[in-house]
Tab-separated table of C-alpha atoms and ligand atoms in Angstrom:
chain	number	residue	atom	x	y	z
A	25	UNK	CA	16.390	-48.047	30.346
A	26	UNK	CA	19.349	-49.028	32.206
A	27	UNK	CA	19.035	-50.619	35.825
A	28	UNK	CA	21.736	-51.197	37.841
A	29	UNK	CA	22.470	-51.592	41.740
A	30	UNK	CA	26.268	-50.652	43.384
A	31	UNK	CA	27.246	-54.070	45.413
A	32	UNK	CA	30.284	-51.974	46.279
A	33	UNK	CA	32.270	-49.040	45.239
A	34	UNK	CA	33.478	-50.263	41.941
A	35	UNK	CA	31.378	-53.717	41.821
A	36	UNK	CA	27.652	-53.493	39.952
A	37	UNK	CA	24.672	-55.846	39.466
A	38	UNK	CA	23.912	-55.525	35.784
A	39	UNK	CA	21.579	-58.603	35.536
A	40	UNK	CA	18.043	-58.733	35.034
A	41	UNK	CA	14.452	-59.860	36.197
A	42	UNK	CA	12.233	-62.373	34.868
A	43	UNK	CA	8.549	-62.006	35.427
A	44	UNK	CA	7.643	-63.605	31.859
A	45	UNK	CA	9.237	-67.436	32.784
A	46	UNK	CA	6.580	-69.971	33.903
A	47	UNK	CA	8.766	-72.555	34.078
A	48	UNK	CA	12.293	-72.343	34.981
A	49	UNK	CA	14.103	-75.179	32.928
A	50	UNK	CA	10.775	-75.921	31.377
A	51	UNK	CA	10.089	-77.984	34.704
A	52	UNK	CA	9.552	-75.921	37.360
A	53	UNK	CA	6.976	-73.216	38.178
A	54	UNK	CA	8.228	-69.218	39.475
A	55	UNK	CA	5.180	-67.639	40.478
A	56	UNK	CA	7.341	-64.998	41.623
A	57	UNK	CA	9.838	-65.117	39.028
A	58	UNK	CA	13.639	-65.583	38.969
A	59	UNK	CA	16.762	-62.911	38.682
A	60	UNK	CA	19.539	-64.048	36.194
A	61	UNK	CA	22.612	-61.961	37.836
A	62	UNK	CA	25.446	-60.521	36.174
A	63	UNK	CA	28.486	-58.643	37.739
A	64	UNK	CA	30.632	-55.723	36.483
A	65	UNK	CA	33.419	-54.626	37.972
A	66	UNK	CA	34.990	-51.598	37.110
A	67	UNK	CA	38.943	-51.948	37.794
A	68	UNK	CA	41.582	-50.681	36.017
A	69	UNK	CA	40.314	-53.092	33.652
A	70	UNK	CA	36.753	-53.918	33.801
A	71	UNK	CA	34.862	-57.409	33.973
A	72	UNK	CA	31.597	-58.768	33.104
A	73	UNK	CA	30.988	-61.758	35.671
A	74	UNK	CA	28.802	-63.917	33.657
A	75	UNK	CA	26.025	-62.870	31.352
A	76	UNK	CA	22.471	-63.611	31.600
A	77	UNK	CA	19.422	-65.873	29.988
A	78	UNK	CA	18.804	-64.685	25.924
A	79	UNK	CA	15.524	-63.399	27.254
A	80	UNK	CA	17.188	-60.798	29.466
A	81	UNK	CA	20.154	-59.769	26.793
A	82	UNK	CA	18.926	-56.763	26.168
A	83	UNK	CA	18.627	-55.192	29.717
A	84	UNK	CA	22.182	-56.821	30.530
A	85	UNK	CA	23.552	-54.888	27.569
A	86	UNK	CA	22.187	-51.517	28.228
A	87	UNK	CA	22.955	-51.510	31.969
A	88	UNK	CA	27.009	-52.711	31.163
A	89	UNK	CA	27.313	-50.128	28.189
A	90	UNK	CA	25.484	-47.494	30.979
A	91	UNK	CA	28.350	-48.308	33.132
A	92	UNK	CA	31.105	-48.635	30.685
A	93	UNK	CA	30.169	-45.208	29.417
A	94	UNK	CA	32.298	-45.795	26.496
A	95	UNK	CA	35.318	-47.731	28.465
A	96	UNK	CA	36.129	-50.638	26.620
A	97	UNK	CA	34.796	-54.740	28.433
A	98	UNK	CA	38.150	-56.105	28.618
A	99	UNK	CA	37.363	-59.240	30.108
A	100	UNK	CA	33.973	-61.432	30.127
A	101	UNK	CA	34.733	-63.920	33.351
A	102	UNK	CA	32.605	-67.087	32.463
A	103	UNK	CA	31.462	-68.813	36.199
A	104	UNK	CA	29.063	-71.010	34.783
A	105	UNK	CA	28.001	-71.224	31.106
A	106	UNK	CA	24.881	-73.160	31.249
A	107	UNK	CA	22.173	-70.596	28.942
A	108	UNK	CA	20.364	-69.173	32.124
A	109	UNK	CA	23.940	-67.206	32.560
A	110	UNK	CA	25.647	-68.345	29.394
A	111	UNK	CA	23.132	-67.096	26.019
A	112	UNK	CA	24.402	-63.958	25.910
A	113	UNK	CA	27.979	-64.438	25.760
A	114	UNK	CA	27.976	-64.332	21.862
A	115	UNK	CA	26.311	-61.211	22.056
A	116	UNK	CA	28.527	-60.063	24.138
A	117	UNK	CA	31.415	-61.031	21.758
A	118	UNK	CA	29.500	-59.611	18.472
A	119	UNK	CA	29.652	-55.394	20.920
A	120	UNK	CA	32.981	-56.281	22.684
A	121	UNK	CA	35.018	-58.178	20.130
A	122	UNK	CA	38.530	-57.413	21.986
A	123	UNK	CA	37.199	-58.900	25.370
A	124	UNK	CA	39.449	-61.601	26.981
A	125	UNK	CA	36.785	-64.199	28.068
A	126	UNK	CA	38.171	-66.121	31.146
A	127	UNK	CA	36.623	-69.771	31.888
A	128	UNK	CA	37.658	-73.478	32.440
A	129	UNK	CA	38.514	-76.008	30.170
A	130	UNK	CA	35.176	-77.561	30.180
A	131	UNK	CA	33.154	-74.286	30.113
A	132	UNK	CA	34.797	-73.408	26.385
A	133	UNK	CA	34.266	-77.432	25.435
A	134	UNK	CA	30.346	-77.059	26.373
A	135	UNK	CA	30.168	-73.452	24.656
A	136	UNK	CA	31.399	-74.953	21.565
A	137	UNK	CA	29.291	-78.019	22.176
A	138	UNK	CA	26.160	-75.097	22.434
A	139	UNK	CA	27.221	-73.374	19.161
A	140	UNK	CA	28.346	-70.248	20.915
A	141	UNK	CA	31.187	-68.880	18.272
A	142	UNK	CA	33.845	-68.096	21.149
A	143	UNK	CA	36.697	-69.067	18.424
A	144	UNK	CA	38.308	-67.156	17.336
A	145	UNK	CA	38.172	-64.546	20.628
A	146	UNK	CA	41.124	-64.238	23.286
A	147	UNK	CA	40.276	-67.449	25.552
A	148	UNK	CA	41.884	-67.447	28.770
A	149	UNK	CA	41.663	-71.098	30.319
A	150	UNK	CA	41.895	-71.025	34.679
A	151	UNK	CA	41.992	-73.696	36.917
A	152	UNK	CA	41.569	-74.285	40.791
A	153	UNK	CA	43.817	-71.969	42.180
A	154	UNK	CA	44.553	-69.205	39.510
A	155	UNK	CA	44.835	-66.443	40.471
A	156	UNK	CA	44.499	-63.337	37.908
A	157	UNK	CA	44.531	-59.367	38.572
A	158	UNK	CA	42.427	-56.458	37.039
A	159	UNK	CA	44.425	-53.278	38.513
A	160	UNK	CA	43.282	-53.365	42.402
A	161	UNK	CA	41.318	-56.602	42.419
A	162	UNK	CA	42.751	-59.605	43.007
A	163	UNK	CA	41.039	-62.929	42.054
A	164	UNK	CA	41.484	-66.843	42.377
A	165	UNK	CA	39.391	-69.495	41.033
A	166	UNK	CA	37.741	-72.486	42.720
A	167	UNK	CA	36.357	-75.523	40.605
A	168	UNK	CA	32.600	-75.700	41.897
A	169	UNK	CA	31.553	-79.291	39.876
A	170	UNK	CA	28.253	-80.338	39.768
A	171	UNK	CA	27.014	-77.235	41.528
A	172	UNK	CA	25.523	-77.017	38.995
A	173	UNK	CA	26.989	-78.510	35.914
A	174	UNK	CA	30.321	-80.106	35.886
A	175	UNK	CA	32.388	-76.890	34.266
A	176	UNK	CA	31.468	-74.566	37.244
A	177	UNK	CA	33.382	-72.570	38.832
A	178	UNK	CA	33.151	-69.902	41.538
A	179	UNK	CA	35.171	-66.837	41.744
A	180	UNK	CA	36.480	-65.047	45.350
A	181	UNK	CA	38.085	-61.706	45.188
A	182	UNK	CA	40.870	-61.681	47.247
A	183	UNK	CA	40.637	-57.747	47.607
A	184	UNK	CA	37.126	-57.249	48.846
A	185	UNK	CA	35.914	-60.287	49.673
A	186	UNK	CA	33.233	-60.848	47.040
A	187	UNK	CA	32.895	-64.322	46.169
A	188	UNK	CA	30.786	-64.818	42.793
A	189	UNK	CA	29.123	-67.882	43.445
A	190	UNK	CA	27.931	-69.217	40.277
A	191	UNK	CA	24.425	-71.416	41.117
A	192	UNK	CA	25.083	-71.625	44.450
A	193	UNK	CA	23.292	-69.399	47.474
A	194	UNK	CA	21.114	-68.909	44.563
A	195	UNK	CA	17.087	-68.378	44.809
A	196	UNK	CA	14.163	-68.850	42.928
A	197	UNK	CA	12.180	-65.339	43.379
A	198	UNK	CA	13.063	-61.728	41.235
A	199	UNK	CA	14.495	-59.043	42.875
A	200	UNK	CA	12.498	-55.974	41.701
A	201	UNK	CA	14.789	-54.029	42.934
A	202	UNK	CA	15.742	-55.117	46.774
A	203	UNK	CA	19.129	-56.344	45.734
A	204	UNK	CA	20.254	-57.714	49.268
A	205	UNK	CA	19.385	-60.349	51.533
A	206	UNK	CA	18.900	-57.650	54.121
A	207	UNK	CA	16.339	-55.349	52.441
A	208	UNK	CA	13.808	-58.570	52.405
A	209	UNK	CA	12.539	-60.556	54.783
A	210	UNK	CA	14.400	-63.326	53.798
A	211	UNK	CA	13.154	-65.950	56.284
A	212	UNK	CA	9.671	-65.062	55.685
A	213	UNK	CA	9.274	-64.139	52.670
A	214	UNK	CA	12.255	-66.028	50.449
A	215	UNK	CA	13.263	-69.279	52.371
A	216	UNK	CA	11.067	-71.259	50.691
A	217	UNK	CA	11.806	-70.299	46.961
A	218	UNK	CA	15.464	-70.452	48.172
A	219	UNK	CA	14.876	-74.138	49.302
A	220	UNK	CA	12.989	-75.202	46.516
A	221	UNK	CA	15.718	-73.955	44.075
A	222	UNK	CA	18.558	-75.418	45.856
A	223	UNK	CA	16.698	-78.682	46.503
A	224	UNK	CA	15.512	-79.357	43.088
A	225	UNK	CA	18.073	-77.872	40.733
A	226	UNK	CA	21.162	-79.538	42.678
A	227	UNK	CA	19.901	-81.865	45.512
A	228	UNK	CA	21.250	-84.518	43.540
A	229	UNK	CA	24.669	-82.964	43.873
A	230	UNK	CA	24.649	-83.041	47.961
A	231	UNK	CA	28.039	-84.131	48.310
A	232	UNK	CA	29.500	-81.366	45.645
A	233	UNK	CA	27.973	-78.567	47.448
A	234	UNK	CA	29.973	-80.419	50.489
A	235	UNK	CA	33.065	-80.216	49.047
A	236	UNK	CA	32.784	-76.499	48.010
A	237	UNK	CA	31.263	-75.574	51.259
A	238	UNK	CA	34.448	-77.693	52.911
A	239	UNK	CA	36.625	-75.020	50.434
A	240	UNK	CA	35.027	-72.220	51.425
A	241	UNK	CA	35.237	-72.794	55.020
A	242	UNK	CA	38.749	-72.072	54.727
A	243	UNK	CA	38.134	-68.353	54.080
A	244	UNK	CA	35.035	-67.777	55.577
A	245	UNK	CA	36.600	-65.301	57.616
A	246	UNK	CA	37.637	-63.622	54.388
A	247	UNK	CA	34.041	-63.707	52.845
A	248	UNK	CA	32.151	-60.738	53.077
A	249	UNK	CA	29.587	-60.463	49.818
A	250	UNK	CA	28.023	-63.519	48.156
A	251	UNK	CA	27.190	-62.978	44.723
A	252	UNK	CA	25.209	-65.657	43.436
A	253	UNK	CA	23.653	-66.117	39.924
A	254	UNK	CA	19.839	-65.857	40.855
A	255	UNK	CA	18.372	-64.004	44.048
A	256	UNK	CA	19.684	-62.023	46.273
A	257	UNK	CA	23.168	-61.213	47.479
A	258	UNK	CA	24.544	-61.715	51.041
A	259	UNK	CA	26.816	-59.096	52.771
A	260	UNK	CA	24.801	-59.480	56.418
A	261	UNK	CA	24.342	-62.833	58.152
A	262	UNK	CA	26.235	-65.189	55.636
A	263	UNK	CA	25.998	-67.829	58.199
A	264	UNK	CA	22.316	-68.100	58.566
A	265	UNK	CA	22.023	-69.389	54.542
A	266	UNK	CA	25.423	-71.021	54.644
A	267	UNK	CA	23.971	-73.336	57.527
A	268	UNK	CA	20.911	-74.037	55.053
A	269	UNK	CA	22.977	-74.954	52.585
A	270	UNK	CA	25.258	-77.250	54.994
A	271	UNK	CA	21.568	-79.139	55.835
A	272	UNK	CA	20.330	-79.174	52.600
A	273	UNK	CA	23.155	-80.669	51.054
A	274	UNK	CA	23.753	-83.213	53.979
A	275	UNK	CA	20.050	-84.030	53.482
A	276	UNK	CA	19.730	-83.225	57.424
A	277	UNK	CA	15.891	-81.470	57.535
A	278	UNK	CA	15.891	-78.459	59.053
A	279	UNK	CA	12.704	-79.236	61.257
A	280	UNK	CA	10.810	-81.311	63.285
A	281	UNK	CA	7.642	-82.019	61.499
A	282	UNK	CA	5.720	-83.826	59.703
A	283	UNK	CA	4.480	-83.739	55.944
A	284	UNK	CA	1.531	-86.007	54.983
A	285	UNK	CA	0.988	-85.649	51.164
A	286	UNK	CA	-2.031	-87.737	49.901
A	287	UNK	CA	-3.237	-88.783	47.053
A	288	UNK	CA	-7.026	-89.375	46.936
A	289	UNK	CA	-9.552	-90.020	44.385
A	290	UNK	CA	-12.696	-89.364	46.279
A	291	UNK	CA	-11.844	-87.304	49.222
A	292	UNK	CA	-11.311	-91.085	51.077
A	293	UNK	CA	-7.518	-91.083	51.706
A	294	UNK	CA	-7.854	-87.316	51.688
A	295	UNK	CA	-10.275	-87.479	54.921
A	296	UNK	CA	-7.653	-89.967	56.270
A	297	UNK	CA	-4.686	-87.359	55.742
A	298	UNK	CA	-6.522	-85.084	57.572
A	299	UNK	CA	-7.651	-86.926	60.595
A	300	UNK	CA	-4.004	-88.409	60.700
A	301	UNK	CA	-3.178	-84.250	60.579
A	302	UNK	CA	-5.778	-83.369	63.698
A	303	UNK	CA	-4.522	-86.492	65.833
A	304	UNK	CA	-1.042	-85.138	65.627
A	305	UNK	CA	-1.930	-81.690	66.349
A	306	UNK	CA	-3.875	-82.938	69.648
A	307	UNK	CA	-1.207	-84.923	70.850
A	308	UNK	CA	1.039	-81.468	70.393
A	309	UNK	CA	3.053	-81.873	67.119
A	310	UNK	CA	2.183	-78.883	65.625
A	311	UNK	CA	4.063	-78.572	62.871
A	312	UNK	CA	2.313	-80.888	60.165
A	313	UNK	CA	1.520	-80.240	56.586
A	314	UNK	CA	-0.795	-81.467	54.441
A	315	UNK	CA	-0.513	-81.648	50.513
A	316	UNK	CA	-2.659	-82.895	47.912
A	317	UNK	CA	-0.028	-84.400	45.357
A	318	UNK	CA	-2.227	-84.163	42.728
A	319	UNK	CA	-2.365	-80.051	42.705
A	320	UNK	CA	1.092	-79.573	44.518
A	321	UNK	CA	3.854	-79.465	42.205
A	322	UNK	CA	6.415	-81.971	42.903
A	323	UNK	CA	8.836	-79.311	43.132
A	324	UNK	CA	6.802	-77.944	46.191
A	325	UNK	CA	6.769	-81.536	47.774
A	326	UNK	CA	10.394	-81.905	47.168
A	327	UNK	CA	11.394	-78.915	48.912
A	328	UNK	CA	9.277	-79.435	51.488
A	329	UNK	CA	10.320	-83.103	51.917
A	330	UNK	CA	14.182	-81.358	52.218
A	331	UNK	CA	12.510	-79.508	55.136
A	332	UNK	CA	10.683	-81.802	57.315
A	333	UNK	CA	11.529	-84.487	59.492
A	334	UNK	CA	8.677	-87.337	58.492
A	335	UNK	CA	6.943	-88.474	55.978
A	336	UNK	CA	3.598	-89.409	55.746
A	337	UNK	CA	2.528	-91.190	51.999
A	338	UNK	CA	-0.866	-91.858	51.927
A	339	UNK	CA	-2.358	-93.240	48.609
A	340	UNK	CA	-4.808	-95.270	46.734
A	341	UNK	CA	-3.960	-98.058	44.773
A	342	UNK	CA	-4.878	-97.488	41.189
A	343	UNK	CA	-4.302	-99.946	38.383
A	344	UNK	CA	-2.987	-102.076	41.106
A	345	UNK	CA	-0.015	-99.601	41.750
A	346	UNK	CA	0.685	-96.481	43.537
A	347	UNK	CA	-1.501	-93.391	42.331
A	348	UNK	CA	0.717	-92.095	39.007
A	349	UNK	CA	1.419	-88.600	40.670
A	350	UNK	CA	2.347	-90.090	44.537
A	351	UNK	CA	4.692	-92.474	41.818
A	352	UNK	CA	6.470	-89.497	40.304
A	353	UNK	CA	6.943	-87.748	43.872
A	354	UNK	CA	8.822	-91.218	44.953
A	355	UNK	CA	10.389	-91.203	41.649
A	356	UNK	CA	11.437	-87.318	42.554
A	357	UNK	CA	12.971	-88.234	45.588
A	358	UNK	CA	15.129	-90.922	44.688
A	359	UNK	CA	16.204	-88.334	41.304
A	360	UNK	CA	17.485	-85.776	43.965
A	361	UNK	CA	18.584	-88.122	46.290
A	362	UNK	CA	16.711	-87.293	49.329
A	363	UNK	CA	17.805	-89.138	52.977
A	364	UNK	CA	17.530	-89.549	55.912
A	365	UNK	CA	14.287	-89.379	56.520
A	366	UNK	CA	11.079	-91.140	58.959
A	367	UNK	CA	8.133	-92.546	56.722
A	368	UNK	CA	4.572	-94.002	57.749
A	369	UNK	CA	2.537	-95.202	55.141
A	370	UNK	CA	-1.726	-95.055	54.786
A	371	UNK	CA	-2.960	-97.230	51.622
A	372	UNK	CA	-6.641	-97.106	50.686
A	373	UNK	CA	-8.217	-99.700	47.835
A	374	UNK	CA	-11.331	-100.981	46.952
A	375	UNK	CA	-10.473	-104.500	46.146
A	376	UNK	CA	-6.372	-104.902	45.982
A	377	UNK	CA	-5.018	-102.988	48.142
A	378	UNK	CA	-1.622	-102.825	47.053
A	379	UNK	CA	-0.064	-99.259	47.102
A	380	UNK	CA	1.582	-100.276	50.930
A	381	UNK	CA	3.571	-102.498	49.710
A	382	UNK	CA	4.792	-101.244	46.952
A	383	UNK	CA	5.414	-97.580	48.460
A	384	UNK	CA	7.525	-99.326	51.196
A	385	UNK	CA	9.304	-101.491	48.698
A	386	UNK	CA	10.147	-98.648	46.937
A	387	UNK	CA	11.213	-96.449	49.885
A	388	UNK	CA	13.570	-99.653	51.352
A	389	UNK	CA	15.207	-100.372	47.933
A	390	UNK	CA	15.216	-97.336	45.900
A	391	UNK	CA	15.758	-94.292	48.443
A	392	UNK	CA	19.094	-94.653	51.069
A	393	UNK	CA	19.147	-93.960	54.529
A	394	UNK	CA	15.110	-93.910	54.869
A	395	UNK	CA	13.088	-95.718	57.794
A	396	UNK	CA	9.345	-96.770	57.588
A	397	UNK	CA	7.443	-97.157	60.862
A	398	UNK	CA	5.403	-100.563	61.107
A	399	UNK	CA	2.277	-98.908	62.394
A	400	UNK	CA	1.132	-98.844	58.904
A	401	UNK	CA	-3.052	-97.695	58.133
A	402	UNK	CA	-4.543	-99.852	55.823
A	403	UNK	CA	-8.388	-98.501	54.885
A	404	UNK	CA	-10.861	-100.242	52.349
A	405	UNK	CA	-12.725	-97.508	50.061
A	406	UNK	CA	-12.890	-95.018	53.448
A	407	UNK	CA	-12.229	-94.604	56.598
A	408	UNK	CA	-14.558	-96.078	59.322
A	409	UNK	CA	-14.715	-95.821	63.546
A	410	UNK	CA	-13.194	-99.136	63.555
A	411	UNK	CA	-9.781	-97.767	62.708
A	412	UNK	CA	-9.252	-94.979	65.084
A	413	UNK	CA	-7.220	-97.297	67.072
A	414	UNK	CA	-4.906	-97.719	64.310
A	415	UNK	CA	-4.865	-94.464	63.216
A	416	UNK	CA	-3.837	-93.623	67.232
A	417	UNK	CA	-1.259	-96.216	66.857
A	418	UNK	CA	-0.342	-94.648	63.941
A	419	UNK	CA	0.405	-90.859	65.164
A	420	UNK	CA	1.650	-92.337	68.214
A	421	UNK	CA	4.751	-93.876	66.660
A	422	UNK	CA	5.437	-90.546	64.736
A	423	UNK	CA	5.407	-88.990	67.391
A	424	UNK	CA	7.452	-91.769	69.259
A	425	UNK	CA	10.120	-92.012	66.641
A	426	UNK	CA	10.657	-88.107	67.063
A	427	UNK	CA	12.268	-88.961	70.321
A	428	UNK	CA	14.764	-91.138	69.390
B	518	LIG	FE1	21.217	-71.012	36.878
B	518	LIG	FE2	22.895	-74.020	36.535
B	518	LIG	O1	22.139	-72.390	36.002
């Protein structure tokens, strides 16, 4: 069965939803799924923008040949080809064989380079600047690299407004149906998801997602949809996730607050997270949350460390190190190039207590723009009365560095 949503009077989402995915690249876990979104627009010529995951070809071809109702695809317009969006171009091909497919340079290199057989089809290469007609619709190209892969582009129709963002303003999170930003809840209910896609799948690629925010300020006037790959499209409030997206990818947080992940063998460092937690919350910083590293995915900690002013690392030392899992997270951060942010450190050990050190060496030489507060709490095996002070020293200088 066919399922399809108008975006406007001649523009359709023809993508599909993805409830059957655990792990989006293999990595990273969508409880509530993920939408792969396609485009058509029906023109005097019509045009498939981008294609969807292999898993989803099916539904993408029954809802284009619905809408087609026996018109011929005369062009497939390739944003970004990476197999999420790009697996069922061949397919594509094998029903349409006379489609024009329209892409960059790179895109056709890295189909090749996948084994999709584009060869031999009409390939139309664009660059920054293009511009191309289908009958009343007007489009122009914009190179988008690194957001996500270094072929993207994103396409803004000069006649409506729509802007087919490739990767980004996407979300993690399927759209069963509500198609828009505006029939959700989107700050309650999809911020997060949104956050943790952006943060993990291109926070590396901060400055990229600069440079095509810098472009797009240009016509933001002009923009009235935003059509992104996965999750929902914009036509209300574009500024509200356009000034996420600024943070984000300046690696500004977008809160106050503090995050205190912990990683604890024996409930020790755990009990030390939490009284670190309630001492904050008494002293009126409110907005603190706790994580257990060891059954929070570091996607989830990552997204949440792109949200939050502070840091708190608190971890045992095991095989005189830092705990494996608090290891990765550092490892995690300095991978997506996280900044910019306020750390205080709590190390536990039974006889070497090491992970301190090594946490803070690792913050000061491997991540960039980070600071780590001196009031450091050291604890041997657990927690005792003797160390209230310092752990009152300790929430005292998170809370002091807030103000400056
Ligand atoms: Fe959703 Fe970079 O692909």
């Amino acid at each position: 069965m066919y399922c399809v949503r108008s975006v406007t009077d001649d523009l359709y989402w023809v993508g599909a939803n993805d409830h059957r995915l655990h792990l989006f690249e293999n990595i990273h876990p969508i409880p509530r799924g993920v939408s792969y979104n396609a485009y058509l627009l029906l023109d005097q010529k019509t045009v498939l923008f981008d294609t969807v995951d292999w898993s989803a070809c099916r539904q993408l071809l029954e809802n284009v040949g619905h809408l087609l109702a026996g018109r011929p695809l005369d062009y497939l317009l390739i944003n970004h080809m990476e197999p999420d969006h790009g697996a069922s171009i061949e397919e594509i091909l094998l029903r349409w064989p006379e489609v024009k497919v329209i892409s960059t340079e790179k895109a056709f290199m890295l189909m090749r380079q996948f084994g999709f057989h584009i060869d031999g089809h009409e390939l139309i290469t664009v660059q920054e600047g293009d511009t191309f007609s289908f009958g009343t619709h007007k489009v122009t190209f914009v190179a988008a690299p690194m957001v996500h892969w270094p072929e993207a582009m994103v396409t803004f129709d000069l006649t409506n407004g729509v802007l087919f963002a490739a990767d980004a303003f996407g979300s993690f999170g399927a759209l069963d149906g509500k198609l828009f930003a505006d029939e959700v809840n989107f700050d309650r209910d999809w911020i997060d998801d949104a956050r943790r896609y952006l943060t993990n799948i291109v926070g590396k690629y901060g400055p990229h997602v600069q440079l095509l925010l810098k472009k797009a300020s240009g016509i933001l006037d002009q923009i009235k949809f935003i059509c992104p790959l996965h999750g929902p499209v914009w036509r209300e409030n574009l500024g509200y996730f356009i000034d996420k997206y600024d943070k984000w990818s300046r690696y500004e947080p977008e809160e106050q607050g503090v995050l205190i992940a912990y990683a604890s063998m024996y409930g020790n460092t755990e009990a030390a997270a939490q009284a670190l937690a309630s001492k904050l919350c008494e002293k009126g910083m409110t907005n603190v949350w706790v994580y257990d590293v060891s059954n929070t995915h570091v996607s989830q900690l990552i997204s949440e460390s792109f949200r939050l002013s502070h840091i708190v690392l608190a971890s045992v030392t095991y095989n005189l190190g830092i705990y494996p899992v608090m290891h990765n997270y550092l490892q995690d951060m300095k991978a997506l190039n996280l900044q910019n942010r306020t750390f205080a450190l709590i190390e536990n050990g039974s006889w070497a207590i090491k992970s301190g050190d090594l946490m803070q060496k690792f913050i000061e030489n491997e991540l960039k723009n980070m600071t780590v507060l001196g009031d450091r709490l050291t604890m041997a095996s657990s927690l005792h009365d003797d160390k209230v002070s310092d752990l009152e020293a300790l929430a005292d200088a998170i809370l002091e560095s807030m103000k400056q």
